[in-house]
Short mmCIF file of C-alpha atoms in Angstrom, two decimals:
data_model
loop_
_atom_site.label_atom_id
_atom_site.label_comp_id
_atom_site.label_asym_id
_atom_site.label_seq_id
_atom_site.Cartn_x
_atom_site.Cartn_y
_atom_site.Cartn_z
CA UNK A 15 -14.82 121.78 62.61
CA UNK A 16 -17.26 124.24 61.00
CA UNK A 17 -20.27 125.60 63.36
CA UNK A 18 -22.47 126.19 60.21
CA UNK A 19 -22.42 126.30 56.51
CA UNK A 20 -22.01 129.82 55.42
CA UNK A 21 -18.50 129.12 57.49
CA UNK A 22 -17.46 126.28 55.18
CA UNK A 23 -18.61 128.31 52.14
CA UNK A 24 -16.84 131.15 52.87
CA UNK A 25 -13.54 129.38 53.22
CA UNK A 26 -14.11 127.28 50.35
CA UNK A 27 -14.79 130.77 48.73
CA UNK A 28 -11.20 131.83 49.79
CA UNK A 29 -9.47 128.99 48.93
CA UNK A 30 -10.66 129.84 44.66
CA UNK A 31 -7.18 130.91 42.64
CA UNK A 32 -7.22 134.58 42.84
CA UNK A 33 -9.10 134.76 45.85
CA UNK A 34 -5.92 134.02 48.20
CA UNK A 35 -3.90 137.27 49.03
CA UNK A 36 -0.79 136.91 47.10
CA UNK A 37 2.67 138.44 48.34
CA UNK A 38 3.10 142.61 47.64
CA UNK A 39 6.86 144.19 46.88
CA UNK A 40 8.47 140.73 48.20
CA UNK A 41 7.03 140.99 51.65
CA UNK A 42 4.18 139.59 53.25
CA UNK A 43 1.19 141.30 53.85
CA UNK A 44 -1.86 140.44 55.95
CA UNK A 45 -5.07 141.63 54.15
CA UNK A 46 -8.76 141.81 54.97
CA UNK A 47 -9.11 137.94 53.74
CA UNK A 48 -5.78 136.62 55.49
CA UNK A 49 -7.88 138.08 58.95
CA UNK A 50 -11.44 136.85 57.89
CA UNK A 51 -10.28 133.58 57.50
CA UNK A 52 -8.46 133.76 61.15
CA UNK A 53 -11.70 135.43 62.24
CA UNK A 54 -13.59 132.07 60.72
CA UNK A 55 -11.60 129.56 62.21
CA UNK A 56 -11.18 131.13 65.60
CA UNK A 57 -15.09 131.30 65.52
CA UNK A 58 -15.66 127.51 64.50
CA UNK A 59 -13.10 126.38 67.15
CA UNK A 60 -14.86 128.20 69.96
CA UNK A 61 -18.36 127.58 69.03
CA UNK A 62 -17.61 123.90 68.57
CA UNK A 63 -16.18 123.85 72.72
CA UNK A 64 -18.67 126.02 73.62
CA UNK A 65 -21.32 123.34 72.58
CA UNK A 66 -19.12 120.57 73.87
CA UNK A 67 -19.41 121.90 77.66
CA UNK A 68 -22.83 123.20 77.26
CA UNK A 69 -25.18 122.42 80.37
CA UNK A 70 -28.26 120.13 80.12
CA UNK A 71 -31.22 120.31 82.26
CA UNK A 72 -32.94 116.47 82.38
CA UNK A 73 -36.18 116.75 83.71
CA UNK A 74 -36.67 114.02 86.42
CA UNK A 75 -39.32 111.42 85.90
CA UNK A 76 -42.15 110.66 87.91
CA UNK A 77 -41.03 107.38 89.11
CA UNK A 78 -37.32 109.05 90.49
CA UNK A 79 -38.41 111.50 92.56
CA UNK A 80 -38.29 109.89 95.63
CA UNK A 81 -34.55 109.26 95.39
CA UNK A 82 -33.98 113.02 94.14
CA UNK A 83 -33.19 114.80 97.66
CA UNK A 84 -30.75 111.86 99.18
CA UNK A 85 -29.12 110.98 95.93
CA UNK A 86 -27.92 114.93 95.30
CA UNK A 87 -28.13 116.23 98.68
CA UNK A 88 -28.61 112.91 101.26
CA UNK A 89 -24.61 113.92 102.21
CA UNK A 90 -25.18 117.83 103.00
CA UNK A 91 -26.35 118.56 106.98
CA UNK A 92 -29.80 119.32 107.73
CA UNK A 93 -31.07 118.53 103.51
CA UNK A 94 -34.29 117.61 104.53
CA UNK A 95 -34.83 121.08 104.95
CA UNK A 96 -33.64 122.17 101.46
CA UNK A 97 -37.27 121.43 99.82
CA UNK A 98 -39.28 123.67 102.12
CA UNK A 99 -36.55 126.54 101.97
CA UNK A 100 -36.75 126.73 97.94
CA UNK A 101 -40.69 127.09 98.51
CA UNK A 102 -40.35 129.89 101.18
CA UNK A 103 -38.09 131.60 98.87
CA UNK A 104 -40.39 131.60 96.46
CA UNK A 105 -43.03 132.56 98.69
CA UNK A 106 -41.28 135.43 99.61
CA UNK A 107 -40.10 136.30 96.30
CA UNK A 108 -43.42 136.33 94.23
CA UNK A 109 -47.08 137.75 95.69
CA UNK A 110 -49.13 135.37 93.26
CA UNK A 111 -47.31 131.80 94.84
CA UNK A 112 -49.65 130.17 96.37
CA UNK A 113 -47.81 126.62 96.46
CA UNK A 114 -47.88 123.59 94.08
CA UNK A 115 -46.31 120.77 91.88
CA UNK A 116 -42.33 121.69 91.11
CA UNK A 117 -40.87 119.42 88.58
CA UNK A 118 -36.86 118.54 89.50
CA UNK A 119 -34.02 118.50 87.23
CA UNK A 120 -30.74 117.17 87.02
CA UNK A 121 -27.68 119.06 85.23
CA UNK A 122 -25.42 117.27 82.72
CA UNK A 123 -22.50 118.86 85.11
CA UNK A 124 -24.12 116.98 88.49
CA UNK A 125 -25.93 120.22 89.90
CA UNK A 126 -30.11 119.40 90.32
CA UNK A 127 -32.66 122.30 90.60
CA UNK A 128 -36.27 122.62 91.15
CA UNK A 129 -39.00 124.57 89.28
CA UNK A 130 -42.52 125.21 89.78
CA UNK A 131 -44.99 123.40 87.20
CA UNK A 132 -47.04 125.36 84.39
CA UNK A 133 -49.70 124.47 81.94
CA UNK A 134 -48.46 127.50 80.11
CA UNK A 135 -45.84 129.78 79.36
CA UNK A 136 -46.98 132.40 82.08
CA UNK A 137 -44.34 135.05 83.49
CA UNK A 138 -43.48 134.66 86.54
CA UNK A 139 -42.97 137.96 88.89
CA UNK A 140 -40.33 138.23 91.59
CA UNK A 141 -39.24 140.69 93.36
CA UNK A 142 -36.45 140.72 96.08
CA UNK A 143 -36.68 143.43 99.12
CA UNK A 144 -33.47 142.75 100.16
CA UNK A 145 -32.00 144.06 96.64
CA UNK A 146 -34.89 145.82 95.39
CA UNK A 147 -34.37 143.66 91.77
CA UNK A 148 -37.06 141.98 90.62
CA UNK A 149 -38.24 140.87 87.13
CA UNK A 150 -40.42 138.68 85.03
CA UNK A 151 -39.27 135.30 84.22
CA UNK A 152 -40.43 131.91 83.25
CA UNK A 153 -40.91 129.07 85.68
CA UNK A 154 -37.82 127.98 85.06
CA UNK A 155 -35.75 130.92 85.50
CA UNK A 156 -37.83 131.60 88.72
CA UNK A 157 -37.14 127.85 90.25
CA UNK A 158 -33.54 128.69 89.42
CA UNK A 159 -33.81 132.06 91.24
CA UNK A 160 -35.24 131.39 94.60
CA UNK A 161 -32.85 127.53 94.26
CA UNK A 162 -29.80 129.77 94.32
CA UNK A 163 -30.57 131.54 97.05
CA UNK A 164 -32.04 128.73 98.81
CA UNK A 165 -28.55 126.51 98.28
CA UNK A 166 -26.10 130.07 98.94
CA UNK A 167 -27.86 130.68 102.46
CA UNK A 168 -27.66 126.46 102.97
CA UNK A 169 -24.53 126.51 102.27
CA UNK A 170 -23.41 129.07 105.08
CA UNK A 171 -25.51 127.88 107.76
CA UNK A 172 -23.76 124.26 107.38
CA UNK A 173 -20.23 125.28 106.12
CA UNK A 174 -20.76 122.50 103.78
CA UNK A 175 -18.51 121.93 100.49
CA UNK A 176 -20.69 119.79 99.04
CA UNK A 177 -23.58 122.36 99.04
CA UNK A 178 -21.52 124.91 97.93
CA UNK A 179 -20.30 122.93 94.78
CA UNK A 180 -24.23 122.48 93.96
CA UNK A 181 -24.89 126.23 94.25
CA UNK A 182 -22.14 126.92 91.40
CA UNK A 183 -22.91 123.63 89.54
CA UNK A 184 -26.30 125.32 88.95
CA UNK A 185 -24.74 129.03 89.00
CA UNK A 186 -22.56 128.34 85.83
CA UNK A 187 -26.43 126.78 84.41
CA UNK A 188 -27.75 129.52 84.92
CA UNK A 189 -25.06 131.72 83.37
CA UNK A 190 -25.94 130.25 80.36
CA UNK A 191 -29.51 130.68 80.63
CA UNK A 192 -31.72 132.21 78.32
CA UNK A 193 -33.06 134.45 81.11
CA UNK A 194 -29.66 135.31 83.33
CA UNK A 195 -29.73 138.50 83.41
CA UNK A 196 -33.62 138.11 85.41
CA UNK A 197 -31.95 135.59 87.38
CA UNK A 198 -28.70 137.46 88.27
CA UNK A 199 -30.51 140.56 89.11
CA UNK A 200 -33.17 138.39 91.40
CA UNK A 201 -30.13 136.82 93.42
CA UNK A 202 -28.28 139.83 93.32
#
């Protein structure tokens, strides 16, 4: 139940004789320590769902990327398209793309994304003229970008529920992203 140590010492701490807040004048009174350790629990409980729903990004291997595009999007109209879309996003997003290897991922919640490939942990640079946002961001965050926009446009032109269930799928990813606020202000 706790999320970390210093939680269960602290209770542990409150639970000494003395340490409890006793009754004052025959009525009950809440004190600091009758609200720290409500402000403890509450804390544990959420932190310990919060981890229970949290989103995974699995990396696809090498030997599963042909399936990638009709196993998560061989249902939505006109997918075949989707993979050249993301990369004219990105082309229009950020001056130094100049094309190459994307690595795909899969989300623990059934979404799938694509992201360009590094060799390092170089910054990205997008900038969107449509919004006038733009922002440094890793590879990741940038894949995410220019996928969102990619699957939000896709998923107008074809009407398609399916497509619009993978743009939130990775939406509520990205909402827990290290780098959302980049990403947000890129899709804007």
């Amino acid at each position: 139940l706790y999320n970390s140590g210093k939680e269960r010492a602290e209770l542990e701490d409150l639970d000494q004789p003395g340490k409890f807040p006793q009754k004052q004048g025959g009525t009950n009174h809440f004190s600091d320590q009758c609200v720290r350790i409500c402000s403890i629990l509450i804390h544990s409980i959420v932190g310990t769902a919060a981890a229970q729903h949290q989103i995974i990004a699995i990396p696809v291997t090498d030997e599963n990327r042909i399936s990638f595009w009709p196993q998560h999007f061989g249902s939505i109209p006109q997918w075949i398209i989707l993979e050249p879309t993301i990369f004219a996003w990105m082309d229009r997003f950020c001056t130094d793309y100049s094309g190459g290897i994307w690595n795909f991922y899969t989300l623990s919640n059934g979404g799938a994304f694509m992201a360009p490939e590094v060799e390092n942990d170089e910054l990205w640079s997008l900038f969107n003229t449509m919004n006038g946002n733009g922002g440094d961001m890793s590879a990741e965050a940038a894949g995410i970008a220019v996928c969102l926009m990619a699957f939000s446009h896709h998923a107008c032109r074809t009407e398609c529920d399916a497509m619009t269930e993978h743009y939130y799928r990775l939406r509520d990813y990205a909402l827990n992203h290290a780098e959302c606020n980049a990403i947000m202000h890129i899709i804007d």
